[in-house]
Tab-separated table of C-alpha atoms and ligand atoms in Angstrom:
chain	number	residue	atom	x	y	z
A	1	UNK	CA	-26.454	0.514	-23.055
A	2	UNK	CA	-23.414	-0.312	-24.404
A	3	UNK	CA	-21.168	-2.756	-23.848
A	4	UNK	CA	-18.153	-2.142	-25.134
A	5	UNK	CA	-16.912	0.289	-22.574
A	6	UNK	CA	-15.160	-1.200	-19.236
A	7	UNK	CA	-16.907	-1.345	-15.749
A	8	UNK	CA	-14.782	0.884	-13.332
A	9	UNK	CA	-17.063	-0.245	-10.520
A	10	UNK	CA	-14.932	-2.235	-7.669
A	11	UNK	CA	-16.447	-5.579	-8.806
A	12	UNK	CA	-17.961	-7.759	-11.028
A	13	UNK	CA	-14.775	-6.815	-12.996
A	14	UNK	CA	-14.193	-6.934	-16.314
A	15	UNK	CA	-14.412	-10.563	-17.703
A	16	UNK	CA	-11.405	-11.740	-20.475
A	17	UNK	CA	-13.114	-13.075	-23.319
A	18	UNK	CA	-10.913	-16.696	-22.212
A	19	UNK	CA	-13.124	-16.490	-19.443
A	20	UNK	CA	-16.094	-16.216	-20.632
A	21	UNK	CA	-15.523	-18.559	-22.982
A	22	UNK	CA	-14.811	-21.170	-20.452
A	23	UNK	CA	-17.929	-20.520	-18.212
A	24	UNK	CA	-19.551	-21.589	-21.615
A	25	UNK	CA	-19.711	-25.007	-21.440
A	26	UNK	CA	-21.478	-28.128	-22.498
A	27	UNK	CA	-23.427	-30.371	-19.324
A	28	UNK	CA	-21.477	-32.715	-17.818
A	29	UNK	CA	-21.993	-35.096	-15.424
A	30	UNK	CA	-21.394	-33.449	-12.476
A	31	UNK	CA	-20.215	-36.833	-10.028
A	32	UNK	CA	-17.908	-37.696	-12.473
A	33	UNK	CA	-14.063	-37.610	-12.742
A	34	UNK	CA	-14.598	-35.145	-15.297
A	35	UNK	CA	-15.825	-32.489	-13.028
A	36	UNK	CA	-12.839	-33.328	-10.895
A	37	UNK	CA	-10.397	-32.255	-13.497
A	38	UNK	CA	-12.300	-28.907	-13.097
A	39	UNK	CA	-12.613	-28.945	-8.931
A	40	UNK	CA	-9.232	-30.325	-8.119
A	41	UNK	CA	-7.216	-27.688	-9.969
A	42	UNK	CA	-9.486	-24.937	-8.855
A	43	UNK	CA	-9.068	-26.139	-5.477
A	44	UNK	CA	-5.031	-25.958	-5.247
A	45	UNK	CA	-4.894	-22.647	-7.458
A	46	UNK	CA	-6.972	-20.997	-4.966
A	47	UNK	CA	-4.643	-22.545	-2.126
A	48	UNK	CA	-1.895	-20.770	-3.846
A	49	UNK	CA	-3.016	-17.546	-4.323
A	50	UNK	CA	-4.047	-17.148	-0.738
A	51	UNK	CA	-0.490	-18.550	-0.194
A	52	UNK	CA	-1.367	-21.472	2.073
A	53	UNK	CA	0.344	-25.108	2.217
A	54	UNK	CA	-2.659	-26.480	4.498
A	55	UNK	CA	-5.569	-24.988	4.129
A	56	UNK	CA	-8.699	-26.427	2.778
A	57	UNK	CA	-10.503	-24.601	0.196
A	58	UNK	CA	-13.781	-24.685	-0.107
A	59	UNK	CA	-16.381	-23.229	-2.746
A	60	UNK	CA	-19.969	-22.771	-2.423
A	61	UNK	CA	-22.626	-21.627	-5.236
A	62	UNK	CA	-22.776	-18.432	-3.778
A	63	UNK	CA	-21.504	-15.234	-3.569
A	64	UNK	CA	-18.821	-13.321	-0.798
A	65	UNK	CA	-21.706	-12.749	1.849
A	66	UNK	CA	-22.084	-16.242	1.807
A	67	UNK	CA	-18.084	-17.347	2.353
A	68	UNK	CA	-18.791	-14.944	5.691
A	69	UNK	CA	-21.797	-17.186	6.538
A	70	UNK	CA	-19.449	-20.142	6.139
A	71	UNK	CA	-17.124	-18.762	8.135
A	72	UNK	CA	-19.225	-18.060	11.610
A	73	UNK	CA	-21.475	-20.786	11.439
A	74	UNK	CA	-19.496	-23.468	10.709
A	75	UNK	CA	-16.573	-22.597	13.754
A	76	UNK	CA	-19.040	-20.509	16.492
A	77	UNK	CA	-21.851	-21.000	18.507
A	78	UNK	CA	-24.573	-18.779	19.814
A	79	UNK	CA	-23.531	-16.273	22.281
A	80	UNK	CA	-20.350	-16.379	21.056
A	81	UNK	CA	-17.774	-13.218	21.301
A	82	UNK	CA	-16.245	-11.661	18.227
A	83	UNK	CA	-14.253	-8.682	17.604
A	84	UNK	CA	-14.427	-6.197	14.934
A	85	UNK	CA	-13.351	-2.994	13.558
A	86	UNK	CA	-16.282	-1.133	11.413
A	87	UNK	CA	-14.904	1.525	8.881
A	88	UNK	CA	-17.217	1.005	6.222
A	89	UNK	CA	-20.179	-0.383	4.456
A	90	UNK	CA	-18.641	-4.315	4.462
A	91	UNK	CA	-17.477	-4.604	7.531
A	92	UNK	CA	-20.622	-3.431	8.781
A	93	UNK	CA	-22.712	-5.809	7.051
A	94	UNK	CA	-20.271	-8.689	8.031
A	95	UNK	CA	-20.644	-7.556	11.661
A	96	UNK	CA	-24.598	-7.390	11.216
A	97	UNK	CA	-24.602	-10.729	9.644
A	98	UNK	CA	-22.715	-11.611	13.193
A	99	UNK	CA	-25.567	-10.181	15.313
A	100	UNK	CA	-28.143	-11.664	13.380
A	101	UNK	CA	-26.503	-15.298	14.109
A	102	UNK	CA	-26.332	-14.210	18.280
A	103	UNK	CA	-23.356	-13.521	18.764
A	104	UNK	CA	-22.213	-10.736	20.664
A	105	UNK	CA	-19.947	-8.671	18.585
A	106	UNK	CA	-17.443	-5.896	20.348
A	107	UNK	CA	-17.513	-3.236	17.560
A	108	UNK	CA	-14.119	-0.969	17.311
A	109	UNK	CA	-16.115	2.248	15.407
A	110	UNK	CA	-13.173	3.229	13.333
A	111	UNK	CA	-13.491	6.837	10.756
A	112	UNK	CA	-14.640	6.097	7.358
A	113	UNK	CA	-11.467	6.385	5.470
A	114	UNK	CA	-9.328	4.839	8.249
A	115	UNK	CA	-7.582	1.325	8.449
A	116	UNK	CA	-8.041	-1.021	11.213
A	117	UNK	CA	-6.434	0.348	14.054
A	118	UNK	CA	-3.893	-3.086	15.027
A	119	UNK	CA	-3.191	-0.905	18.761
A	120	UNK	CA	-6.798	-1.026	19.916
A	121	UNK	CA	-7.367	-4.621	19.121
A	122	UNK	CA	-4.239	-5.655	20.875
A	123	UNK	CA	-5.385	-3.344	23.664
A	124	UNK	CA	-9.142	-5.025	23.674
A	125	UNK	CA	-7.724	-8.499	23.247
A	126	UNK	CA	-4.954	-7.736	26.320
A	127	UNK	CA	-8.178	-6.763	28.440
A	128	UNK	CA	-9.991	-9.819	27.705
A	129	UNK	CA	-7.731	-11.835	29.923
A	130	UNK	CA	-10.488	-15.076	30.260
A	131	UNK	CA	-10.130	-15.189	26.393
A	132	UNK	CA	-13.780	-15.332	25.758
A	133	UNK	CA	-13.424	-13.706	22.023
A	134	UNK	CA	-13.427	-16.399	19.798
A	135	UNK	CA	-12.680	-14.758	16.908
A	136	UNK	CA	-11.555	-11.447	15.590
A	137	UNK	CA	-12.567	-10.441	12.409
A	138	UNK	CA	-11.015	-7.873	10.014
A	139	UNK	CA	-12.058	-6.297	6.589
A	140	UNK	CA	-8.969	-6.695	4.359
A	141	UNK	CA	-9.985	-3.781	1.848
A	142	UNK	CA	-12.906	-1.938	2.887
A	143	UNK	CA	-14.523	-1.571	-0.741
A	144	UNK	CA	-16.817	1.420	0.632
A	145	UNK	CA	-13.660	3.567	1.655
A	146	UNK	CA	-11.097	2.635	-0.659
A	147	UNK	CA	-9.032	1.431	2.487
A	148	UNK	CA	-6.757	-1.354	2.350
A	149	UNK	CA	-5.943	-2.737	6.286
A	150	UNK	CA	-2.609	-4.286	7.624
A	151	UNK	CA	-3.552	-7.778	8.340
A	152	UNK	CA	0.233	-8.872	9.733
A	153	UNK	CA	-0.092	-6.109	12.564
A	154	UNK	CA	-3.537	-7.870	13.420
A	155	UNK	CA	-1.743	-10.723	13.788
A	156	UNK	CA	0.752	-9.231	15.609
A	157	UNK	CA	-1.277	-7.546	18.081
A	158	UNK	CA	-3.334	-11.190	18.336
A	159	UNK	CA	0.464	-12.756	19.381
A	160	UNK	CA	1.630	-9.055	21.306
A	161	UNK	CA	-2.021	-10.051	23.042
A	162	UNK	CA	-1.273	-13.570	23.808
A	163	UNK	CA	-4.557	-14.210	22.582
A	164	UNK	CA	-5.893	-17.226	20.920
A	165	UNK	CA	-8.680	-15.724	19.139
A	166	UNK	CA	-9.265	-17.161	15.339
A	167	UNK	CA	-8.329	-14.400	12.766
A	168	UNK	CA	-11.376	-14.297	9.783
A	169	UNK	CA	-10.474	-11.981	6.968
A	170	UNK	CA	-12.598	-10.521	4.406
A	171	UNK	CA	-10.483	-10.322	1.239
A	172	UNK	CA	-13.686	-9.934	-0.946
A	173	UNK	CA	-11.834	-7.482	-2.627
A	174	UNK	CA	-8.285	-7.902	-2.270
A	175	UNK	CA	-7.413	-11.454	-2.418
A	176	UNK	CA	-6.137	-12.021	-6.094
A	177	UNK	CA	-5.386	-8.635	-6.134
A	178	UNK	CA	-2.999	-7.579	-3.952
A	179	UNK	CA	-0.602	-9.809	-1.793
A	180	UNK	CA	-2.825	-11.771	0.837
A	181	UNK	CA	-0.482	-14.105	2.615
A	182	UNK	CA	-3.038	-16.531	5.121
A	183	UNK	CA	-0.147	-18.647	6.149
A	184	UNK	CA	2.605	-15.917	7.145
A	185	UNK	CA	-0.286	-13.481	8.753
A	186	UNK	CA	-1.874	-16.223	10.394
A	187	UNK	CA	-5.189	-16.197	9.184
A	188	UNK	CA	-7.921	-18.985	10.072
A	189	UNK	CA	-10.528	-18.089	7.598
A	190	UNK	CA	-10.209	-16.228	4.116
A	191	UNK	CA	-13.156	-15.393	2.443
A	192	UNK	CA	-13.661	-14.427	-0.872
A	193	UNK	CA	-15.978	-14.620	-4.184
A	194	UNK	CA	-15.664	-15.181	-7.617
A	195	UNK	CA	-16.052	-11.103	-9.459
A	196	UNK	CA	-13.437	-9.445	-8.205
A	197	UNK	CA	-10.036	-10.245	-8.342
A	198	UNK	CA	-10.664	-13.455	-10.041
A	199	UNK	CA	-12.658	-11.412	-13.092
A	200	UNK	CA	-15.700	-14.023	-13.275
A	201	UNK	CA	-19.588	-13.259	-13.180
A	202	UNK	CA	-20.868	-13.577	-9.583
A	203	UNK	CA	-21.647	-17.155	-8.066
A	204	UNK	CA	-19.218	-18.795	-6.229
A	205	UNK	CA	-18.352	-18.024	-2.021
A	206	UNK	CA	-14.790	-19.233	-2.048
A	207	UNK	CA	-12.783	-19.623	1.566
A	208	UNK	CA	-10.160	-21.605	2.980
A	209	UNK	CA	-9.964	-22.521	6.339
A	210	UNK	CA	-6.660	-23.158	8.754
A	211	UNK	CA	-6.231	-26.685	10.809
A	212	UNK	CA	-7.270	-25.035	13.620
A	213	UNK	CA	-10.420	-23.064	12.024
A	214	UNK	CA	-11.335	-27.138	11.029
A	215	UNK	CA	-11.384	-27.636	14.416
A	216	UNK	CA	-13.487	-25.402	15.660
A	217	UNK	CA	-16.163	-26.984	13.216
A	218	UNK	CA	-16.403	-30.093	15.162
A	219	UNK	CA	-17.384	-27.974	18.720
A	220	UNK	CA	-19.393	-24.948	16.304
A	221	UNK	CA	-23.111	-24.706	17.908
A	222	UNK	CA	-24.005	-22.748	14.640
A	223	UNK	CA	-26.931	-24.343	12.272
A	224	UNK	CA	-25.437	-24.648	9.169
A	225	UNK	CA	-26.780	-26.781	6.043
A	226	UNK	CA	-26.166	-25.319	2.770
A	227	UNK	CA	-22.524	-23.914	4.030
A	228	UNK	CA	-21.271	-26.962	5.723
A	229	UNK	CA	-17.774	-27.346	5.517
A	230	UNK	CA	-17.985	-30.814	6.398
A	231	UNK	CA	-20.440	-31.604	3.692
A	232	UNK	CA	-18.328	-30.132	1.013
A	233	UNK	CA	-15.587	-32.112	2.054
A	234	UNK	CA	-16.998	-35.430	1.768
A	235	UNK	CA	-18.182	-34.236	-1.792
A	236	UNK	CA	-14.966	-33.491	-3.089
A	237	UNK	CA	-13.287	-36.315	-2.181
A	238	UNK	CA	-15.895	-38.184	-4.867
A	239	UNK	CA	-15.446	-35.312	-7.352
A	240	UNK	CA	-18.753	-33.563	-6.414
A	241	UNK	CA	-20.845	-30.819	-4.272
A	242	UNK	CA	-23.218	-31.933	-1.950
A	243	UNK	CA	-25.263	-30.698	-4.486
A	244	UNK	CA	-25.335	-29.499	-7.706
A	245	UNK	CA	-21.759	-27.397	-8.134
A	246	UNK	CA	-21.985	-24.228	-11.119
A	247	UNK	CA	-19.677	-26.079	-13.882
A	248	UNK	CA	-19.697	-23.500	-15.931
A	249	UNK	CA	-18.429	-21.167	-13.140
A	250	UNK	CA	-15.950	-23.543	-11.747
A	251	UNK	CA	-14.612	-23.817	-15.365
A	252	UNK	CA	-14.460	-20.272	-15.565
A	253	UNK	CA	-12.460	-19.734	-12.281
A	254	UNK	CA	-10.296	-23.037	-13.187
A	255	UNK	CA	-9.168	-20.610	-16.430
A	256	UNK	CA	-8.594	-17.354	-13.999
A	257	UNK	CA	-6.690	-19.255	-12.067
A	258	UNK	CA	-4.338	-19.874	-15.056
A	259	UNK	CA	-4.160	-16.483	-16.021
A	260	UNK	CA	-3.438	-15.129	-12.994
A	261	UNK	CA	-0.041	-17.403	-12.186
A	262	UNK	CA	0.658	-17.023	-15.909
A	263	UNK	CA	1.102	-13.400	-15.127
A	264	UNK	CA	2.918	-14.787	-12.234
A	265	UNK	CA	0.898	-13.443	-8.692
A	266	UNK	CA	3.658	-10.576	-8.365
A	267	UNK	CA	3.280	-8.886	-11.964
A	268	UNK	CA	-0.401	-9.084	-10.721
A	269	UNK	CA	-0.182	-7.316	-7.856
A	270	UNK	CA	2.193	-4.851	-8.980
A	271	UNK	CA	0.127	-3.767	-12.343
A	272	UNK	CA	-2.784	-3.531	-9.825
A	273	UNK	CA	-0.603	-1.025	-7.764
A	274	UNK	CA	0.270	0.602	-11.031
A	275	UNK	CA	-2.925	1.394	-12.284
A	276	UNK	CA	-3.915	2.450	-9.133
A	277	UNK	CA	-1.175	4.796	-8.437
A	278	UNK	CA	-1.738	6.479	-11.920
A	279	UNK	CA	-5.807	6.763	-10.446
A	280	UNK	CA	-3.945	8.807	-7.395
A	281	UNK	CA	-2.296	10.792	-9.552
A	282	UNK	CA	-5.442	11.678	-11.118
A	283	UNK	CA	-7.483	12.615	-8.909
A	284	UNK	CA	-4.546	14.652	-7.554
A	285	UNK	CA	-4.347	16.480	-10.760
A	286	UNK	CA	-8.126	16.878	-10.044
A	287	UNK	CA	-7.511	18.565	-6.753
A	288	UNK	CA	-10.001	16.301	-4.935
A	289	UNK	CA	-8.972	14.145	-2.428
A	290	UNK	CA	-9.654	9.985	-1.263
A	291	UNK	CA	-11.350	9.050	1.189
A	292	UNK	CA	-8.412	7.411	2.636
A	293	UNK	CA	-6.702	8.939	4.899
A	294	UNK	CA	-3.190	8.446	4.080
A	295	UNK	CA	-0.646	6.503	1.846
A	296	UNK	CA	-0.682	3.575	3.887
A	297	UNK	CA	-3.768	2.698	3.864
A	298	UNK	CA	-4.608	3.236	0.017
A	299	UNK	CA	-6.300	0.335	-1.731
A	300	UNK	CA	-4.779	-0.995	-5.049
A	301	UNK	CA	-8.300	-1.892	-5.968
A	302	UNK	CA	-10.842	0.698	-5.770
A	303	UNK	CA	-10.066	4.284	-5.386
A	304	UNK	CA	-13.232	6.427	-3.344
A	305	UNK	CA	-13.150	9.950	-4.263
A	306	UNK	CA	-14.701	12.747	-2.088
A	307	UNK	CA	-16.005	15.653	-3.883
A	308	UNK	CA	-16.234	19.191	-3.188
A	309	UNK	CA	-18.945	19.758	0.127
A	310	UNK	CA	-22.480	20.515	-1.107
A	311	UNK	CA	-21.981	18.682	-4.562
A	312	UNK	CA	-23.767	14.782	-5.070
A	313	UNK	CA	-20.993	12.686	-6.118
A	314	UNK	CA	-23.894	10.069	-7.172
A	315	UNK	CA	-24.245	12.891	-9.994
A	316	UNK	CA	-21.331	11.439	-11.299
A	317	UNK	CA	-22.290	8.217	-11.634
A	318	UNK	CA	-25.325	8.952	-13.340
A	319	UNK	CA	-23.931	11.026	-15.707
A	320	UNK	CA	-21.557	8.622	-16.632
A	321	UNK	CA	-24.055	5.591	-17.071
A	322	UNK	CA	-26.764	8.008	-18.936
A	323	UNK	CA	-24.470	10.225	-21.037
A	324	UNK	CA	-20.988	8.326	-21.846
A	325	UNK	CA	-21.959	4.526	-20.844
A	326	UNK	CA	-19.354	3.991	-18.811
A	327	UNK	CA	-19.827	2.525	-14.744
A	328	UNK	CA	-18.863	4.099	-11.889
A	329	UNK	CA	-19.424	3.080	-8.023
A	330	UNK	CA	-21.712	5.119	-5.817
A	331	UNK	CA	-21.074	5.938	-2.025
A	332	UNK	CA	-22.377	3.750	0.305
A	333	UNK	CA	-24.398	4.271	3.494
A	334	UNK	CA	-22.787	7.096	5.167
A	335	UNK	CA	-20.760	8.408	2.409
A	336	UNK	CA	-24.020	7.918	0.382
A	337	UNK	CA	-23.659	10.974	-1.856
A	338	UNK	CA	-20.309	12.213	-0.663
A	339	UNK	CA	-17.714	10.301	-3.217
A	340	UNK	CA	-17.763	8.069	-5.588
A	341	UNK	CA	-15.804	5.016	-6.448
A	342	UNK	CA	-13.459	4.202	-9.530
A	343	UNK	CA	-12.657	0.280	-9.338
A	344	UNK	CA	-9.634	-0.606	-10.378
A	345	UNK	CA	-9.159	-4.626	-10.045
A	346	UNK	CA	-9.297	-7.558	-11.946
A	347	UNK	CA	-8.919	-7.740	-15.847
A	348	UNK	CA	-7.473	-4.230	-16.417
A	349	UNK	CA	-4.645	-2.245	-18.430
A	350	UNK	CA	-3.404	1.562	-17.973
A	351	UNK	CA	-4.828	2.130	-21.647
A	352	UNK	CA	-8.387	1.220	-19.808
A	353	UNK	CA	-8.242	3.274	-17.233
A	354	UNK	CA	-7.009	5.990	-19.183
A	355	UNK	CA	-10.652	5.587	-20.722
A	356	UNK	CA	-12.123	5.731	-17.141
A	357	UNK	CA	-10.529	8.765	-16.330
A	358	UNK	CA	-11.182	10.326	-19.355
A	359	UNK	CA	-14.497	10.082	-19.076
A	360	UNK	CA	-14.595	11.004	-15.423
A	361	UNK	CA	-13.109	13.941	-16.018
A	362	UNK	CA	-16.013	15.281	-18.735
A	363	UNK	CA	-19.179	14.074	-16.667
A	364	UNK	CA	-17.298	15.909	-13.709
A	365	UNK	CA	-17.003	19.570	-16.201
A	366	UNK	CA	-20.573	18.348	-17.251
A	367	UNK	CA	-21.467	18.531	-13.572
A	368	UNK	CA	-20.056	21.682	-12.981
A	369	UNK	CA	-16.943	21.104	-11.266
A	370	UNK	CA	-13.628	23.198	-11.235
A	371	UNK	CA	-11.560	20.424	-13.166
A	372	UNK	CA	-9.615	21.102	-16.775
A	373	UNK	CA	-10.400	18.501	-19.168
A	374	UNK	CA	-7.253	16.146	-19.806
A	375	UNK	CA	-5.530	17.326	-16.482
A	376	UNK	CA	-5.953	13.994	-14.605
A	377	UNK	CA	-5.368	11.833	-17.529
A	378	UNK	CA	-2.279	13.755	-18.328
A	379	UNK	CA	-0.976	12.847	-15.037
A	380	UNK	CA	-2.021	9.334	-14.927
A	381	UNK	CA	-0.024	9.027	-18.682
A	382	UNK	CA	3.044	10.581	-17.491
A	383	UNK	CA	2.917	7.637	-14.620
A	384	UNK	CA	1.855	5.430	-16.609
A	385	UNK	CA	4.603	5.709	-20.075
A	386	UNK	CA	7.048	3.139	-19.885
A	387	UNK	CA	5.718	1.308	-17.211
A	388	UNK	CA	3.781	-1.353	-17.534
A	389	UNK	CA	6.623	-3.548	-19.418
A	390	UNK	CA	9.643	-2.466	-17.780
A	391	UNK	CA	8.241	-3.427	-14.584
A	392	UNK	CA	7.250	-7.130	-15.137
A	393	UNK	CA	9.578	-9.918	-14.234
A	394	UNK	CA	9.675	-13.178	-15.846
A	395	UNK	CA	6.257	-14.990	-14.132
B	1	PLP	C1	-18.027	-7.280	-2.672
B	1	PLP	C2	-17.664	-7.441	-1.244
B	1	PLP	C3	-18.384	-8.269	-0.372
B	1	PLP	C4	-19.669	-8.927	-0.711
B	1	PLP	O1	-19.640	-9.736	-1.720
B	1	PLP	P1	-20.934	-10.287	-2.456
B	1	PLP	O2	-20.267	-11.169	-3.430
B	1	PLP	O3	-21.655	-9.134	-3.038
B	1	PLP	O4	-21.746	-11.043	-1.477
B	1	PLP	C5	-17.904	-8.435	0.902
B	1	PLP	N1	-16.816	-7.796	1.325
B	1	PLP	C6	-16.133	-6.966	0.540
B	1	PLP	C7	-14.929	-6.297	1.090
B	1	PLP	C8	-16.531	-6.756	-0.770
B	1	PLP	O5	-15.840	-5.930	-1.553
């Protein structure tokens, strides 16, 4: 194994060396104003990058499956109606995470490779004229698929609707990343974790929740102990957890935090959409095609590749790991085998994934496949030359 290569696997990302450094720390006493010089800071730079004035952020030793635990137990009870789109791997596990807590979930099946479909939830929600769904829930960036959804036509369907459903949304892998906006879209709970966008190890289930998702706490049926809300809040306002918080990774995200707005959020998002776009030029140049479906519904942060019929595209990944140490994301459940995944988020450069798709390209010729050496990183440099600093704006 070696370690100097980077991970193009859609998360943990890459970690800058700034941030490992500052997961590195000494003890401290963790009731102390000290650690609140660490949770206070983390706290509003996490407000800000989901682009909220009000809502309250809260962080859990944990990891993204556990910010969707906080979410449903702390604002539903049993029996409880939610509504969800699955196209993927996540937003079926977040919907059988939903089941397994009792409540009834009305699934939209949605094609792998397609976005939320904003007409049939309006349509469901118009239906559902005693407004028994509580909540609907939607998968920002479905990580399995490569898909990115359009979380302001959720919320406008939810208004179209009249509804007044919650809106939870999964930005596991998008928030950080690319624009997430929970105060213009509307959103009552945002869930995220600490390896993606905001480059740290795993560890840390971070959400925020609206005025009126706080609400629904005090009526929520749920059982909740490690993940409630209410708990956490009383810690913070003495500097603490309710237990014992992970300094180190608190410390860590404290430091992403100031890398990311010293970039300034935009230049973020936009060298995301960068690298990405020279990815799609790639695999162009490749002749293979994404598993999602069309332009709008491309992810900035992971890219899933299909390859030819009769081929494993785990192969690939393999290959990679074994032969040229370098990571690449397998399919998941049922496109298991079918693509594979180049991640493309957090601490990144187009000089990196020029290295990616380099060695993509020979494990693919290793394997077999109809692809000329240098043809998708020649297409992913002539996107990428003059870019990267032409395009930022003052942060
Ligand atoms: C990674 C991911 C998760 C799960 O996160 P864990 O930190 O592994 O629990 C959930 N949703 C999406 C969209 C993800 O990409």
């Amino acid at each position: 194994m070696n370690f100097q290569n980077p991970v193009f696997i859609p998360g943990p990302t890459n970690m800058p060396e700034v941030i490992r450094q500052a997961c590195s720390m000494p003890t401290i006493d963790h009731r102390s104003p000290v650690f609140g010089k660490i949770l206070h800071p983390c706290l509003e730079g996490v407000r800000r990058v989901l682009k909220s004035a009000t809502a309250q952020i809260f962080i859990f030793p944990s990891t993204g499956t556990g910010g969707w635990e906080t979410a449903l137990t702390n604002t539903l009870s049993v029996g409880d109606r939610v509504l969800a789109a699955r196209n993927g791997m996540f937003s079926h596990r977040w919907i059988d995470m939903c089941q397994r807590h009792g409540l009834q979930v009305q699934i939209v099946e949605t094609a792998w490779g397609e976005g939320i479909s904003a007409a049939r939830y309006e349509e469901i929600l118009r239906a559902d004229t005693g407004h028994k769904i509580k909540v609907v829930l939607a998968t920002h960036n479905e990580t399995a698929t490569g898909v990115l959804s359009d979380i302001a036509a959720v919320r406008r369907a939810m208004d179209a609707a009249g509804h007044p459903a919650m809106l939870f949304v999964d930005g596991v892998s998008s928030i950080g990343s690319v624009d997430f906006r929970m105060d213009d879209w509307g959103v009552d709970v945002a869930v995220t974790g600490s390896q993606k966008g905001f480059m740290l190890p795993a560890g840390l289930a971070i959400v925020g929740f609206s005025t009126k998702a706080m609400k629904a706490v005090e009526t929520a049926g749920l059982p909740r102990t490690f993940f409630d809300v209410r708990d956490m809040a009383k810690g913070y306002a003495a500097n603490a957890f309710p237990y014992t918080p992970p300094v180190g990774l608190m410390n860590g995200l404290k430091t992403a935090l100031e890398m990311l707005e010293a970039e300034g959020l935009e230049n973020v998002f936009a060298r995301h959409h960068r690298i990405a776009e020279g990815v799609r030029r790639a695999v162009d140049a490749w002749g293979l095609r994404l598993c999602a479906v069309s332009p709008e519904v491309y992810s900035n942060t992971v890219s899933a590749i299909c390859t030819p019929e009769g081929f494993n595209a785990t192969d690939i990944v393999t290959v990679a790991a074994r032969d040229y140490d370098m990571a690449f994301g397998v399919g998941l459940g049922e496109v298991a085998g079918k693509l594979f995944r180049i991640g493309h988020l957090g601490s990144l450069t187009d000089a990196m994934m020029l290295s990616g798709l380099g060695v993509a390209e020979m494990v693919m010729v290793d394997l077999g496949l109809d692809i000329k050496l240098g043809s998708g990183v020649a297409a992913a440099q002539a996107y990428y030359r003059h870019g990267a600093k032409a395009e930022r704006v003052a942060a």
